[in-house]
Amino acid sequence: MERLPGWIRQHLAALRALLALTLLTGAIYPLMVTGIAQAVFNGHANGSIVQKDGKDTGSALVGQLFTDTEGNPVKKYFQSRPSAAGAGYDPTSSGASNLGPEDIVDTLPVPGAKNDKGEPDTGRQSLLTQVCSRSKAVGELEGVSGARPYCTPDGVGAVLKVFPAVGTPTRAVSVNQACPAAPFVASYQGVKVECGKPGEDYAAGRTVPIRGTGRAVVPADAVTAGGSGLDPHISVAYADLQAARVAKERGLTRDQVMTLIKRNTTGRALGFMGEPAVNVLELNLALDRLTP
């Protein structure tokens, strides 16, 4: 070996190091970690899969929708919080909408127009209108008020574009309410409010959100999507709001449903971080075991 040229000895040493590190970090270490995980944290290591009647029905760590084929909520089940991950809770599209609190003006769909893909133009809902429409829908489902500050009664953002941008207003438009909808306010500073015309450019106007008198009853997590889009939990307040509807659909008392909510509520992490939350999948499966 000593008679081999120096460059060959260096390459052989590098090869031996490569083989040793490959064995250590590519085989021994992964097998050791996997073995410990399977022995000590078996459920978590395998994805926290939850079964029903011996079949996999979901993961306790990933949320899912409880809707019918048309996307309508199945009334006998608790509903999850909204998700912006793909079509909903898609792990391959995990993420938030990235829309901020200043996103309050919609792009109204233009009748007969098509988008870049040749599909009918659907416009674009602002974050505010998404929150308003979700709140209205939840209110109708649960039989409570879906009103919120800065939302119109028909479930869009209560926003005006006022012209000119500076000075005494001469024109005001409810930009999120497409004609022929009646504007949520009749006038603004003595100027009659118009409905929004799809395709018209209102960018030059001053944006004026109107708070109104609406008081939010529907919890925040019922109208906003989580950062990952995969959140399997809802707040205790949102679960409580749904309890009466679920109890009625299943022929149970509200107290029975509330008991199940408490059993499926997890406390604060480490006793002080975050808020108590309810795992929706596990709660719905508990309901199915009680009343199929």
Short mmCIF file of the C-alpha atoms (twelve columns), coordinates in Angstrom:
data_MODEL
# 
_entry.id   MODEL 
# 
loop_
_atom_site.group_PDB 
_atom_site.id 
_atom_site.type_symbol 
_atom_site.label_atom_id 
_atom_site.label_alt_id 
_atom_site.label_comp_id 
_atom_site.label_asym_id 
_atom_site.label_seq_id 
_atom_site.Cartn_x 
_atom_site.Cartn_y 
_atom_site.Cartn_z 
_atom_site.pdbx_PDB_model_num 
ATOM 1   C CA . MET A 1   0.000   0.000  0.000   1 
ATOM 2   C CA . GLU A 2   2.903   2.328  0.857   1 
ATOM 3   C CA . ARG A 3   4.245   1.802  -2.653  1 
ATOM 4   C CA . LEU A 4   1.040   3.213  -4.196  1 
ATOM 5   C CA . PRO A 5   1.171   6.745  -5.477  1 
ATOM 6   C CA . GLY A 6   -0.046  9.389  -3.013  1 
ATOM 7   C CA . TRP A 7   -3.055  10.392 -5.081  1 
ATOM 8   C CA . ILE A 8   -4.304  6.773  -5.156  1 
ATOM 9   C CA . ARG A 9   -3.904  6.451  -1.376  1 
ATOM 10  C CA . GLN A 10  -5.909  9.644  -0.906  1 
ATOM 11  C CA . HIS A 11  -8.703  8.357  -3.116  1 
ATOM 12  C CA . LEU A 12  -8.817  5.016  -1.285  1 
ATOM 13  C CA . ALA A 13  -9.008  6.815  2.084   1 
ATOM 14  C CA . ALA A 14  -11.835 8.974  0.779   1 
ATOM 15  C CA . LEU A 15  -13.653 5.866  -0.504  1 
ATOM 16  C CA . ARG A 16  -13.317 4.134  2.877   1 
ATOM 17  C CA . ALA A 17  -14.654 7.251  4.632   1 
ATOM 18  C CA . LEU A 18  -17.549 7.415  2.169   1 
ATOM 19  C CA . LEU A 19  -18.480 3.768  2.762   1 
ATOM 20  C CA . ALA A 20  -18.192 4.118  6.554   1 
ATOM 21  C CA . LEU A 21  -20.299 7.305  6.700   1 
ATOM 22  C CA . THR A 22  -22.856 5.854  4.273   1 
ATOM 23  C CA . LEU A 23  -23.242 2.803  6.499   1 
ATOM 24  C CA . LEU A 24  -23.450 4.924  9.650   1 
ATOM 25  C CA . THR A 25  -25.712 7.780  8.501   1 
ATOM 26  C CA . GLY A 26  -27.567 6.000  5.705   1 
ATOM 27  C CA . ALA A 27  -28.344 2.706  7.421   1 
ATOM 28  C CA . ILE A 28  -27.461 2.335  11.105  1 
ATOM 29  C CA . TYR A 29  -28.718 5.742  12.287  1 
ATOM 30  C CA . PRO A 30  -32.040 5.697  10.308  1 
ATOM 31  C CA . LEU A 31  -32.757 2.120  11.445  1 
ATOM 32  C CA . MET A 32  -32.036 3.060  15.053  1 
ATOM 33  C CA . VAL A 33  -34.256 6.148  14.951  1 
ATOM 34  C CA . THR A 34  -37.034 4.262  13.154  1 
ATOM 35  C CA . GLY A 35  -36.838 1.427  15.670  1 
ATOM 36  C CA . ILE A 36  -37.097 3.809  18.634  1 
ATOM 37  C CA . ALA A 37  -39.984 5.679  16.996  1 
ATOM 38  C CA . GLN A 38  -41.888 2.463  16.283  1 
ATOM 39  C CA . ALA A 39  -41.294 1.129  19.792  1 
ATOM 40  C CA . VAL A 40  -42.017 4.312  21.773  1 
ATOM 41  C CA . PHE A 41  -44.155 6.511  19.481  1 
ATOM 42  C CA . ASN A 42  -45.783 3.947  17.214  1 
ATOM 43  C CA . GLY A 43  -48.982 5.874  16.501  1 
ATOM 44  C CA . HIS A 44  -47.295 9.198  15.778  1 
ATOM 45  C CA . ALA A 45  -44.560 7.548  13.697  1 
ATOM 46  C CA . ASN A 46  -47.182 5.961  11.453  1 
ATOM 47  C CA . GLY A 47  -49.111 9.185  10.860  1 
ATOM 48  C CA . SER A 48  -51.602 9.009  13.751  1 
ATOM 49  C CA . ILE A 49  -54.007 7.122  11.493  1 
ATOM 50  C CA . VAL A 50  -57.549 6.843  12.853  1 
ATOM 51  C CA . GLN A 51  -59.676 3.846  11.905  1 
ATOM 52  C CA . LYS A 52  -63.399 3.198  11.667  1 
ATOM 53  C CA . ASP A 53  -64.707 -0.362 11.387  1 
ATOM 54  C CA . GLY A 54  -61.146 -1.580 10.803  1 
ATOM 55  C CA . LYS A 55  -60.536 0.798  7.899   1 
ATOM 56  C CA . ASP A 56  -58.340 3.899  7.785   1 
ATOM 57  C CA . THR A 57  -60.550 6.975  7.828   1 
ATOM 58  C CA . GLY A 58  -58.040 9.787  8.292   1 
ATOM 59  C CA . SER A 59  -55.287 11.153 10.469  1 
ATOM 60  C CA . ALA A 60  -55.676 12.821 13.838  1 
ATOM 61  C CA . LEU A 61  -52.987 15.273 12.678  1 
ATOM 62  C CA . VAL A 62  -54.559 16.361 9.364   1 
ATOM 63  C CA . GLY A 63  -57.970 17.965 9.045   1 
ATOM 64  C CA . GLN A 64  -60.569 16.960 6.496   1 
ATOM 65  C CA . LEU A 65  -63.873 18.139 5.095   1 
ATOM 66  C CA . PHE A 66  -67.228 16.745 6.224   1 
ATOM 67  C CA . THR A 67  -69.249 17.717 3.183   1 
ATOM 68  C CA . ASP A 68  -71.355 15.970 0.531   1 
ATOM 69  C CA . THR A 69  -70.453 15.578 -3.140  1 
ATOM 70  C CA . GLU A 70  -71.698 19.108 -3.855  1 
ATOM 71  C CA . GLY A 71  -69.602 20.626 -1.095  1 
ATOM 72  C CA . ASN A 72  -72.479 21.210 1.306   1 
ATOM 73  C CA . PRO A 73  -71.905 20.531 5.038   1 
ATOM 74  C CA . VAL A 74  -73.208 17.170 6.260   1 
ATOM 75  C CA . LYS A 75  -75.368 18.400 9.119   1 
ATOM 76  C CA . LYS A 76  -74.888 15.429 11.437  1 
ATOM 77  C CA . TYR A 77  -71.147 16.100 11.601  1 
ATOM 78  C CA . PHE A 78  -69.105 18.854 13.196  1 
ATOM 79  C CA . GLN A 79  -67.491 21.016 10.532  1 
ATOM 80  C CA . SER A 80  -63.770 21.780 10.353  1 
ATOM 81  C CA . ARG A 81  -62.269 25.236 10.010  1 
ATOM 82  C CA . PRO A 82  -61.711 26.521 6.458   1 
ATOM 83  C CA . SER A 83  -58.597 25.421 4.566   1 
ATOM 84  C CA . ALA A 84  -56.606 27.186 1.855   1 
ATOM 85  C CA . ALA A 85  -54.537 24.075 1.063   1 
ATOM 86  C CA . GLY A 86  -55.560 23.063 -2.453  1 
ATOM 87  C CA . ALA A 87  -59.200 22.030 -2.564  1 
ATOM 88  C CA . GLY A 88  -59.026 21.698 1.221   1 
ATOM 89  C CA . TYR A 89  -56.587 19.942 3.578   1 
ATOM 90  C CA . ASP A 90  -54.316 18.836 0.729   1 
ATOM 91  C CA . PRO A 91  -50.904 18.016 2.277   1 
ATOM 92  C CA . THR A 92  -49.219 18.533 -1.105  1 
ATOM 93  C CA . SER A 93  -50.499 22.126 -1.176  1 
ATOM 94  C CA . SER A 94  -50.062 23.004 2.480   1 
ATOM 95  C CA . GLY A 95  -50.048 26.731 3.108   1 
ATOM 96  C CA . ALA A 96  -52.107 29.840 3.723   1 
ATOM 97  C CA . SER A 97  -53.761 32.187 1.243   1 
ATOM 98  C CA . ASN A 98  -51.125 34.872 2.044   1 
ATOM 99  C CA . LEU A 99  -53.870 37.511 1.941   1 
ATOM 100 C CA . GLY A 100 -53.533 40.244 4.559   1 
ATOM 101 C CA . PRO A 101 -55.945 42.529 6.414   1 
ATOM 102 C CA . GLU A 102 -55.600 45.211 3.740   1 
ATOM 103 C CA . ASP A 103 -57.073 42.859 1.120   1 
ATOM 104 C CA . ILE A 104 -60.648 44.148 1.196   1 
ATOM 105 C CA . VAL A 105 -61.622 44.925 -2.425  1 
ATOM 106 C CA . ASP A 106 -63.035 42.191 -4.683  1 
ATOM 107 C CA . THR A 107 -62.559 41.776 -8.395  1 
ATOM 108 C CA . LEU A 108 -66.107 41.274 -9.652  1 
ATOM 109 C CA . PRO A 109 -66.664 38.560 -12.282 1 
ATOM 110 C CA . VAL A 110 -67.537 39.896 -15.710 1 
ATOM 111 C CA . PRO A 111 -70.549 38.075 -17.211 1 
ATOM 112 C CA . GLY A 112 -69.592 36.247 -20.410 1 
ATOM 113 C CA . ALA A 113 -65.870 36.887 -19.981 1 
ATOM 114 C CA . LYS A 114 -63.270 34.118 -19.717 1 
ATOM 115 C CA . ASN A 115 -59.991 33.870 -17.856 1 
ATOM 116 C CA . ASP A 116 -56.546 32.951 -19.240 1 
ATOM 117 C CA . LYS A 117 -57.470 29.257 -19.187 1 
ATOM 118 C CA . GLY A 118 -60.585 29.811 -21.278 1 
ATOM 119 C CA . GLU A 119 -62.845 29.197 -18.286 1 
ATOM 120 C CA . PRO A 120 -65.730 31.494 -17.246 1 
ATOM 121 C CA . ASP A 121 -64.493 34.493 -15.275 1 
ATOM 122 C CA . THR A 122 -65.177 34.007 -11.558 1 
ATOM 123 C CA . GLY A 123 -63.470 37.176 -10.360 1 
ATOM 124 C CA . ARG A 124 -61.542 37.185 -7.083  1 
ATOM 125 C CA . GLN A 125 -62.832 37.449 -3.553  1 
ATOM 126 C CA . SER A 126 -60.853 39.563 -1.115  1 
ATOM 127 C CA . LEU A 127 -59.937 38.161 2.287   1 
ATOM 128 C CA . LEU A 128 -62.619 40.367 3.841   1 
ATOM 129 C CA . THR A 129 -65.335 38.998 1.561   1 
ATOM 130 C CA . GLN A 130 -64.159 35.424 2.195   1 
ATOM 131 C CA . VAL A 131 -64.566 36.028 5.931   1 
ATOM 132 C CA . CYS A 132 -67.957 37.687 5.451   1 
ATOM 133 C CA . SER A 133 -69.341 34.945 3.194   1 
ATOM 134 C CA . ARG A 134 -68.111 32.192 5.512   1 
ATOM 135 C CA . SER A 135 -69.644 33.924 8.515   1 
ATOM 136 C CA . LYS A 136 -72.968 34.278 6.731   1 
ATOM 137 C CA . ALA A 137 -72.934 30.596 5.714   1 
ATOM 138 C CA . VAL A 138 -72.058 29.396 9.234   1 
ATOM 139 C CA . GLY A 139 -74.762 31.616 10.705  1 
ATOM 140 C CA . GLU A 140 -77.370 30.123 8.375   1 
ATOM 141 C CA . LEU A 141 -76.208 26.564 9.119   1 
ATOM 142 C CA . GLU A 142 -76.239 27.026 12.901  1 
ATOM 143 C CA . GLY A 143 -79.305 29.253 13.118  1 
ATOM 144 C CA . VAL A 144 -77.450 32.251 14.559  1 
ATOM 145 C CA . SER A 145 -76.486 35.667 13.308  1 
ATOM 146 C CA . GLY A 146 -73.707 35.582 10.746  1 
ATOM 147 C CA . ALA A 147 -73.150 39.325 10.956  1 
ATOM 148 C CA . ARG A 148 -69.661 40.770 11.440  1 
ATOM 149 C CA . PRO A 149 -68.139 44.234 11.483  1 
ATOM 150 C CA . TYR A 150 -67.231 45.465 7.979   1 
ATOM 151 C CA . CYS A 151 -69.572 42.912 6.351   1 
ATOM 152 C CA . THR A 152 -72.743 43.571 4.373   1 
ATOM 153 C CA . PRO A 153 -75.966 41.634 5.056   1 
ATOM 154 C CA . ASP A 154 -75.442 39.697 1.806   1 
ATOM 155 C CA . GLY A 155 -72.017 38.469 2.950   1 
ATOM 156 C CA . VAL A 156 -69.384 40.611 1.210   1 
ATOM 157 C CA . GLY A 157 -66.966 43.241 2.436   1 
ATOM 158 C CA . ALA A 158 -68.635 46.554 3.293   1 
ATOM 159 C CA . VAL A 159 -66.262 48.723 1.292   1 
ATOM 160 C CA . LEU A 160 -66.780 51.914 -0.678  1 
ATOM 161 C CA . LYS A 161 -64.658 53.531 -3.335  1 
ATOM 162 C CA . VAL A 162 -65.044 57.281 -3.014  1 
ATOM 163 C CA . PHE A 163 -64.236 59.811 -5.766  1 
ATOM 164 C CA . PRO A 164 -62.282 61.985 -5.866  1 
ATOM 165 C CA . ALA A 165 -59.677 60.381 -3.645  1 
ATOM 166 C CA . VAL A 166 -59.061 63.739 -1.935  1 
ATOM 167 C CA . GLY A 167 -61.619 66.406 -1.193  1 
ATOM 168 C CA . THR A 168 -65.410 66.497 -1.118  1 
ATOM 169 C CA . PRO A 169 -66.962 63.254 -2.410  1 
ATOM 170 C CA . THR A 170 -68.932 63.450 -5.634  1 
ATOM 171 C CA . ARG A 171 -69.328 59.710 -6.222  1 
ATOM 172 C CA . ALA A 172 -69.376 56.600 -4.007  1 
ATOM 173 C CA . VAL A 173 -69.485 52.960 -5.127  1 
ATOM 174 C CA . SER A 174 -70.064 49.775 -3.096  1 
ATOM 175 C CA . VAL A 175 -67.341 47.962 -5.021  1 
ATOM 176 C CA . ASN A 176 -67.968 44.461 -3.637  1 
ATOM 177 C CA . GLN A 177 -71.682 44.431 -4.464  1 
ATOM 178 C CA . ALA A 178 -72.231 43.768 -8.156  1 
ATOM 179 C CA . CYS A 179 -75.142 45.460 -9.871  1 
ATOM 180 C CA . PRO A 180 -78.081 45.168 -9.645  1 
ATOM 181 C CA . ALA A 181 -77.536 44.518 -5.904  1 
ATOM 182 C CA . ALA A 182 -78.783 47.231 -3.564  1 
ATOM 183 C CA . PRO A 183 -75.817 48.915 -1.822  1 
ATOM 184 C CA . PHE A 184 -75.567 48.225 1.905   1 
ATOM 185 C CA . VAL A 185 -75.782 51.986 2.589   1 
ATOM 186 C CA . ALA A 186 -77.906 54.414 0.629   1 
ATOM 187 C CA . SER A 187 -75.549 57.375 0.833   1 
ATOM 188 C CA . TYR A 188 -72.098 58.457 1.978   1 
ATOM 189 C CA . GLN A 189 -71.539 62.064 3.086   1 
ATOM 190 C CA . GLY A 190 -74.607 63.128 1.149   1 
ATOM 191 C CA . VAL A 191 -73.660 61.257 -2.042  1 
ATOM 192 C CA . LYS A 192 -75.841 58.402 -3.302  1 
ATOM 193 C CA . VAL A 193 -73.995 55.064 -3.229  1 
ATOM 194 C CA . GLU A 194 -73.909 53.053 -6.466  1 
ATOM 195 C CA . CYS A 195 -73.562 49.283 -6.894  1 
ATOM 196 C CA . GLY A 196 -70.361 47.955 -8.429  1 
ATOM 197 C CA . LYS A 197 -70.139 47.412 -12.176 1 
ATOM 198 C CA . PRO A 198 -68.088 44.341 -13.202 1 
ATOM 199 C CA . GLY A 199 -65.081 45.283 -15.310 1 
ATOM 200 C CA . GLU A 200 -65.027 48.936 -14.274 1 
ATOM 201 C CA . ASP A 201 -61.741 50.225 -12.853 1 
ATOM 202 C CA . TYR A 202 -62.174 51.834 -9.434  1 
ATOM 203 C CA . ALA A 203 -58.470 51.981 -8.539  1 
ATOM 204 C CA . ALA A 204 -58.392 55.792 -8.575  1 
ATOM 205 C CA . GLY A 205 -60.951 56.031 -5.770  1 
ATOM 206 C CA . ARG A 206 -60.280 56.223 -2.044  1 
ATOM 207 C CA . THR A 207 -60.973 52.933 -0.280  1 
ATOM 208 C CA . VAL A 208 -63.347 53.372 2.659   1 
ATOM 209 C CA . PRO A 209 -64.287 50.321 4.762   1 
ATOM 210 C CA . ILE A 210 -67.515 50.780 6.720   1 
ATOM 211 C CA . ARG A 211 -67.621 49.141 10.145  1 
ATOM 212 C CA . GLY A 212 -71.376 49.099 10.637  1 
ATOM 213 C CA . THR A 213 -73.105 47.806 13.773  1 
ATOM 214 C CA . GLY A 214 -72.730 44.051 13.255  1 
ATOM 215 C CA . ARG A 215 -71.504 42.028 16.242  1 
ATOM 216 C CA . ALA A 216 -69.652 38.797 15.541  1 
ATOM 217 C CA . VAL A 217 -71.266 35.658 16.987  1 
ATOM 218 C CA . VAL A 218 -69.483 33.150 14.754  1 
ATOM 219 C CA . PRO A 219 -65.956 32.417 16.147  1 
ATOM 220 C CA . ALA A 220 -62.891 33.565 14.235  1 
ATOM 221 C CA . ASP A 221 -61.640 30.049 13.447  1 
ATOM 222 C CA . ALA A 222 -64.918 29.296 11.657  1 
ATOM 223 C CA . VAL A 223 -64.215 32.004 9.075   1 
ATOM 224 C CA . THR A 224 -60.416 32.021 8.728   1 
ATOM 225 C CA . ALA A 225 -58.086 29.331 7.391   1 
ATOM 226 C CA . GLY A 226 -55.076 28.109 9.389   1 
ATOM 227 C CA . GLY A 227 -51.528 28.856 8.313   1 
ATOM 228 C CA . SER A 228 -50.857 25.286 7.172   1 
ATOM 229 C CA . GLY A 229 -54.342 24.581 5.839   1 
ATOM 230 C CA . LEU A 230 -54.152 21.194 7.601   1 
ATOM 231 C CA . ASP A 231 -55.354 22.072 11.109  1 
ATOM 232 C CA . PRO A 232 -57.404 19.129 12.490  1 
ATOM 233 C CA . HIS A 233 -58.773 21.144 15.418  1 
ATOM 234 C CA . ILE A 234 -61.416 23.789 16.007  1 
ATOM 235 C CA . SER A 235 -61.877 26.041 19.022  1 
ATOM 236 C CA . VAL A 236 -64.123 24.993 21.885  1 
ATOM 237 C CA . ALA A 237 -66.320 27.997 21.051  1 
ATOM 238 C CA . TYR A 238 -66.852 26.788 17.473  1 
ATOM 239 C CA . ALA A 239 -67.608 23.259 18.684  1 
ATOM 240 C CA . ASP A 240 -70.128 24.639 21.196  1 
ATOM 241 C CA . LEU A 241 -71.808 26.639 18.427  1 
ATOM 242 C CA . GLN A 242 -72.344 23.459 16.385  1 
ATOM 243 C CA . ALA A 243 -73.512 21.283 19.274  1 
ATOM 244 C CA . ALA A 244 -77.236 22.114 19.012  1 
ATOM 245 C CA . ARG A 245 -77.390 21.348 15.284  1 
ATOM 246 C CA . VAL A 246 -75.514 18.040 15.603  1 
ATOM 247 C CA . ALA A 247 -77.645 16.980 18.582  1 
ATOM 248 C CA . LYS A 248 -80.843 17.671 16.632  1 
ATOM 249 C CA . GLU A 249 -79.660 15.784 13.540  1 
ATOM 250 C CA . ARG A 250 -78.655 12.721 15.590  1 
ATOM 251 C CA . GLY A 251 -81.575 12.688 18.002  1 
ATOM 252 C CA . LEU A 252 -79.335 13.355 21.002  1 
ATOM 253 C CA . THR A 253 -79.539 15.861 23.810  1 
ATOM 254 C CA . ARG A 254 -77.208 18.814 23.728  1 
ATOM 255 C CA . ASP A 255 -75.698 17.633 27.022  1 
ATOM 256 C CA . GLN A 256 -74.725 14.309 25.418  1 
ATOM 257 C CA . VAL A 257 -72.969 16.116 22.596  1 
ATOM 258 C CA . MET A 258 -71.266 18.523 24.987  1 
ATOM 259 C CA . THR A 259 -69.914 15.547 26.942  1 
ATOM 260 C CA . LEU A 260 -68.305 14.187 23.774  1 
ATOM 261 C CA . ILE A 261 -66.839 17.617 23.016  1 
ATOM 262 C CA . LYS A 262 -65.169 17.690 26.418  1 
ATOM 263 C CA . ARG A 263 -63.765 14.178 25.945  1 
ATOM 264 C CA . ASN A 264 -62.180 15.195 22.640  1 
ATOM 265 C CA . THR A 265 -60.789 18.523 23.807  1 
ATOM 266 C CA . THR A 266 -57.037 18.831 24.228  1 
ATOM 267 C CA . GLY A 267 -55.583 21.325 26.692  1 
ATOM 268 C CA . ARG A 268 -52.926 23.968 26.180  1 
ATOM 269 C CA . ALA A 269 -49.531 22.702 25.048  1 
ATOM 270 C CA . LEU A 270 -47.242 22.329 28.073  1 
ATOM 271 C CA . GLY A 271 -50.108 23.699 30.131  1 
ATOM 272 C CA . PHE A 272 -49.751 27.336 29.018  1 
ATOM 273 C CA . MET A 273 -49.245 27.579 25.236  1 
ATOM 274 C CA . GLY A 274 -52.196 28.210 22.934  1 
ATOM 275 C CA . GLU A 275 -55.838 27.484 23.701  1 
ATOM 276 C CA . PRO A 276 -57.820 24.264 24.288  1 
ATOM 277 C CA . ALA A 277 -58.947 22.742 20.980  1 
ATOM 278 C CA . VAL A 278 -61.274 20.008 19.738  1 
ATOM 279 C CA . ASN A 279 -60.151 17.326 17.274  1 
ATOM 280 C CA . VAL A 280 -62.954 17.263 14.697  1 
ATOM 281 C CA . LEU A 281 -62.286 13.806 13.208  1 
ATOM 282 C CA . GLU A 282 -62.081 12.080 16.577  1 
ATOM 283 C CA . LEU A 283 -65.213 13.893 17.777  1 
ATOM 284 C CA . ASN A 284 -67.192 12.863 14.684  1 
ATOM 285 C CA . LEU A 285 -66.058 9.256  15.018  1 
ATOM 286 C CA . ALA A 286 -67.146 9.302  18.670  1 
ATOM 287 C CA . LEU A 287 -70.562 10.507 17.510  1 
ATOM 288 C CA . ASP A 288 -70.747 7.696  14.926  1 
ATOM 289 C CA . ARG A 289 -70.021 5.120  17.613  1 
ATOM 290 C CA . LEU A 290 -72.894 6.540  19.651  1 
ATOM 291 C CA . THR A 291 -75.389 7.023  16.804  1 
ATOM 292 C CA . PRO A 292 -74.307 5.695  13.350  1 
# 
